[in-house]
């Protein structure tokens, strides 16, 4: 790409589901506000949102519900 070409990005405000694995346990946070790049799917979070997510993960806030998730080992599947 030359220096003169312009890359267009379309960012849309929407709610997303954020998930992370911490110390062998998964944490899922729903309805997180984000700006999402329509072309790539990349998600951008405000500093305030990141702080809130970090607090929820590290302080182990009370969840609204708990789900059971199966875990597979890829090597066992092939």
Short mmCIF file of N, CA and C in Angstrom, two decimals:
data_model
loop_
_atom_site.label_atom_id
_atom_site.label_comp_id
_atom_site.label_asym_id
_atom_site.label_seq_id
_atom_site.Cartn_x
_atom_site.Cartn_y
_atom_site.Cartn_z
N UNK A 1 0.85 -1.18 0.00
CA UNK A 1 0.00 0.00 0.00
C UNK A 1 0.89 1.23 0.00
N UNK A 2 0.59 2.17 -0.82
CA UNK A 2 1.40 3.38 -0.89
C UNK A 2 0.98 4.35 0.22
N UNK A 3 1.81 5.36 0.42
CA UNK A 3 1.52 6.35 1.45
C UNK A 3 0.29 7.19 1.12
N UNK A 4 -0.13 7.17 -0.14
CA UNK A 4 -1.23 8.02 -0.56
C UNK A 4 -2.59 7.32 -0.50
N UNK A 5 -2.59 6.02 -0.30
CA UNK A 5 -3.85 5.29 -0.23
C UNK A 5 -4.49 5.50 1.14
N UNK A 6 -5.80 5.59 1.14
CA UNK A 6 -6.54 5.78 2.38
C UNK A 6 -7.27 4.48 2.73
N UNK A 7 -7.11 4.06 3.97
CA UNK A 7 -7.81 2.88 4.46
C UNK A 7 -9.05 3.36 5.18
N UNK A 8 -10.21 2.87 4.73
CA UNK A 8 -11.46 3.27 5.37
C UNK A 8 -11.82 2.26 6.44
N UNK A 9 -12.18 2.76 7.58
CA UNK A 9 -12.64 1.92 8.67
C UNK A 9 -14.01 2.41 9.10
N UNK A 10 -14.92 1.48 9.26
CA UNK A 10 -16.24 1.83 9.75
C UNK A 10 -16.38 1.25 11.14
N UNK A 11 -16.50 2.12 12.14
CA UNK A 11 -16.66 1.68 13.52
C UNK A 11 -18.11 1.89 13.93
N UNK A 12 -18.68 0.86 14.55
CA UNK A 12 -20.07 0.90 14.97
C UNK A 12 -20.14 0.65 16.47
N UNK A 13 -20.91 1.48 17.18
CA UNK A 13 -21.13 1.27 18.61
C UNK A 13 -22.08 0.09 18.78
N UNK A 14 -21.68 -0.88 19.60
CA UNK A 14 -22.57 -2.01 19.86
C UNK A 14 -22.19 -2.68 21.18
N UNK A 15 -23.04 -3.58 21.64
CA UNK A 15 -22.76 -4.37 22.83
C UNK A 15 -22.19 -5.70 22.38
N UNK A 16 -21.12 -6.15 23.06
CA UNK A 16 -20.47 -7.40 22.71
C UNK A 16 -20.33 -8.27 23.96
N UNK A 17 -19.97 -9.52 23.75
CA UNK A 17 -19.66 -10.41 24.85
C UNK A 17 -18.15 -10.53 24.94
N UNK A 18 -17.62 -10.27 26.12
CA UNK A 18 -16.18 -10.31 26.36
C UNK A 18 -15.87 -11.56 27.17
N UNK A 19 -14.87 -12.32 26.75
CA UNK A 19 -14.49 -13.51 27.51
C UNK A 19 -12.98 -13.56 27.69
N UNK A 20 -12.56 -14.13 28.81
CA UNK A 20 -11.14 -14.23 29.13
C UNK A 20 -10.94 -15.43 30.04
N UNK A 21 -9.78 -16.06 29.93
CA UNK A 21 -9.41 -17.14 30.84
C UNK A 21 -8.40 -16.59 31.84
N UNK A 22 -8.70 -16.77 33.12
CA UNK A 22 -7.83 -16.30 34.18
C UNK A 22 -7.60 -17.43 35.17
N UNK A 23 -6.36 -17.83 35.33
CA UNK A 23 -6.02 -18.89 36.28
C UNK A 23 -6.87 -20.15 36.08
N UNK A 24 -7.06 -20.54 34.83
CA UNK A 24 -7.78 -21.77 34.52
C UNK A 24 -9.29 -21.67 34.59
N UNK A 25 -9.83 -20.51 34.80
CA UNK A 25 -11.29 -20.36 34.79
C UNK A 25 -11.67 -19.30 33.77
N UNK A 26 -12.81 -19.56 33.12
CA UNK A 26 -13.29 -18.61 32.12
C UNK A 26 -14.25 -17.63 32.75
N UNK A 27 -14.13 -16.38 32.31
CA UNK A 27 -15.03 -15.32 32.75
C UNK A 27 -15.68 -14.76 31.49
N UNK A 28 -16.99 -14.67 31.50
CA UNK A 28 -17.75 -14.13 30.37
C UNK A 28 -18.54 -12.93 30.87
N UNK A 29 -18.39 -11.81 30.17
CA UNK A 29 -19.13 -10.61 30.54
C UNK A 29 -19.94 -10.19 29.32
N UNK A 30 -21.25 -10.12 29.51
CA UNK A 30 -22.17 -9.80 28.41
C UNK A 30 -22.51 -8.32 28.38
N UNK A 31 -22.97 -7.87 27.23
CA UNK A 31 -23.47 -6.50 27.03
C UNK A 31 -22.41 -5.43 27.33
N UNK A 32 -21.19 -5.67 26.87
CA UNK A 32 -20.09 -4.73 27.07
C UNK A 32 -20.10 -3.71 25.93
N UNK A 33 -20.12 -2.42 26.24
CA UNK A 33 -20.11 -1.43 25.17
C UNK A 33 -18.75 -1.42 24.45
N UNK A 34 -18.79 -1.40 23.13
CA UNK A 34 -17.55 -1.41 22.33
C UNK A 34 -17.80 -0.71 21.01
N UNK A 35 -16.72 -0.28 20.40
CA UNK A 35 -16.76 0.19 19.01
C UNK A 35 -16.18 -0.95 18.20
N UNK A 36 -16.94 -1.44 17.22
CA UNK A 36 -16.53 -2.60 16.44
C UNK A 36 -16.26 -2.19 15.01
N UNK A 37 -15.09 -2.61 14.49
CA UNK A 37 -14.73 -2.35 13.10
C UNK A 37 -15.53 -3.31 12.23
N UNK A 38 -16.39 -2.77 11.38
CA UNK A 38 -17.27 -3.57 10.54
C UNK A 38 -16.49 -4.46 9.58
N UNK A 39 -15.38 -3.96 9.07
CA UNK A 39 -14.60 -4.72 8.10
C UNK A 39 -13.80 -5.87 8.73
N UNK A 40 -13.24 -5.66 9.91
CA UNK A 40 -12.34 -6.65 10.51
C UNK A 40 -12.91 -7.36 11.73
N UNK A 41 -13.93 -6.80 12.35
CA UNK A 41 -14.48 -7.38 13.57
C UNK A 41 -13.70 -6.99 14.82
N UNK A 42 -12.63 -6.22 14.64
CA UNK A 42 -11.82 -5.80 15.79
C UNK A 42 -12.67 -4.94 16.72
N UNK A 43 -12.49 -5.15 18.03
CA UNK A 43 -13.28 -4.43 19.03
C UNK A 43 -12.39 -3.46 19.80
N UNK A 44 -12.93 -2.27 20.05
CA UNK A 44 -12.22 -1.23 20.80
C UNK A 44 -13.05 -0.86 22.01
N UNK A 45 -12.39 -0.79 23.18
CA UNK A 45 -13.08 -0.48 24.43
C UNK A 45 -12.53 0.83 24.99
N UNK A 46 -13.41 1.62 25.60
CA UNK A 46 -12.97 2.86 26.25
C UNK A 46 -12.15 2.51 27.49
N UNK A 47 -11.30 3.44 27.95
CA UNK A 47 -10.53 3.19 29.17
C UNK A 47 -11.43 2.86 30.37
N UNK A 48 -12.58 3.51 30.47
CA UNK A 48 -13.50 3.24 31.57
C UNK A 48 -14.04 1.82 31.51
N UNK A 49 -14.34 1.35 30.29
CA UNK A 49 -14.84 0.00 30.12
C UNK A 49 -13.77 -1.02 30.49
N UNK A 50 -12.53 -0.77 30.08
CA UNK A 50 -11.42 -1.67 30.41
C UNK A 50 -11.25 -1.75 31.92
N UNK A 51 -11.32 -0.62 32.62
CA UNK A 51 -11.21 -0.62 34.08
C UNK A 51 -12.30 -1.46 34.71
N UNK A 52 -13.51 -1.32 34.22
CA UNK A 52 -14.65 -2.08 34.75
C UNK A 52 -14.45 -3.58 34.51
N UNK A 53 -13.99 -3.95 33.32
CA UNK A 53 -13.73 -5.36 33.01
C UNK A 53 -12.65 -5.92 33.92
N UNK A 54 -11.59 -5.17 34.13
CA UNK A 54 -10.51 -5.63 35.00
C UNK A 54 -11.00 -5.83 36.43
N UNK A 55 -11.81 -4.92 36.93
CA UNK A 55 -12.35 -5.07 38.27
C UNK A 55 -13.20 -6.32 38.38
N UNK A 56 -14.05 -6.55 37.40
CA UNK A 56 -14.93 -7.72 37.43
C UNK A 56 -14.12 -9.01 37.45
N UNK A 57 -13.04 -9.06 36.67
CA UNK A 57 -12.22 -10.27 36.56
C UNK A 57 -11.40 -10.48 37.83
N UNK A 58 -10.69 -9.45 38.28
CA UNK A 58 -9.76 -9.62 39.39
C UNK A 58 -10.44 -9.62 40.74
N UNK A 59 -11.56 -8.94 40.88
CA UNK A 59 -12.24 -8.90 42.18
C UNK A 59 -13.29 -9.99 42.31
N UNK A 60 -13.47 -10.77 41.25
CA UNK A 60 -14.43 -11.87 41.26
C UNK A 60 -15.81 -11.41 41.75
N UNK A 61 -16.36 -10.46 41.03
CA UNK A 61 -17.70 -9.96 41.35
C UNK A 61 -18.71 -11.10 41.27
N UNK A 62 -19.83 -10.93 41.92
CA UNK A 62 -20.89 -11.93 41.92
C UNK A 62 -21.50 -12.01 40.51
N UNK A 63 -21.45 -13.20 39.86
CA UNK A 63 -22.02 -13.32 38.52
C UNK A 63 -23.55 -13.34 38.54
N UNK A 64 -24.15 -12.96 37.42
CA UNK A 64 -25.62 -13.01 37.31
C UNK A 64 -26.09 -14.44 37.07
N UNK A 65 -25.21 -15.28 36.52
CA UNK A 65 -25.50 -16.69 36.35
C UNK A 65 -24.20 -17.43 36.07
N UNK A 66 -24.22 -18.73 36.19
CA UNK A 66 -23.05 -19.57 35.93
C UNK A 66 -23.44 -20.61 34.89
N UNK A 67 -22.53 -20.89 33.94
CA UNK A 67 -22.81 -21.89 32.91
C UNK A 67 -21.77 -23.00 32.98
N UNK A 68 -22.15 -24.18 32.55
CA UNK A 68 -21.24 -25.30 32.46
C UNK A 68 -20.79 -25.43 31.02
N UNK A 69 -19.49 -25.61 30.79
CA UNK A 69 -18.95 -25.64 29.44
C UNK A 69 -18.09 -26.89 29.24
N UNK A 70 -18.37 -27.66 28.18
CA UNK A 70 -17.51 -28.82 27.91
C UNK A 70 -16.13 -28.36 27.42
N UNK A 71 -15.11 -29.15 27.74
CA UNK A 71 -13.74 -28.85 27.33
C UNK A 71 -13.21 -30.06 26.57
N UNK A 72 -12.65 -29.82 25.40
CA UNK A 72 -12.09 -30.87 24.55
C UNK A 72 -10.61 -30.65 24.36
N UNK A 73 -9.86 -31.74 24.23
CA UNK A 73 -8.44 -31.69 23.90
C UNK A 73 -8.33 -31.99 22.41
N UNK A 74 -7.81 -31.06 21.65
CA UNK A 74 -7.73 -31.23 20.20
C UNK A 74 -7.02 -32.52 19.80
N UNK A 75 -5.93 -32.85 20.48
CA UNK A 75 -5.17 -34.06 20.14
C UNK A 75 -6.03 -35.31 20.29
N UNK A 76 -6.94 -35.31 21.22
CA UNK A 76 -7.81 -36.47 21.42
C UNK A 76 -8.87 -36.57 20.32
N UNK A 77 -9.12 -35.49 19.62
CA UNK A 77 -10.13 -35.48 18.57
C UNK A 77 -9.59 -35.94 17.23
N UNK A 78 -8.27 -35.90 17.04
CA UNK A 78 -7.69 -36.24 15.75
C UNK A 78 -7.13 -37.64 15.73
#
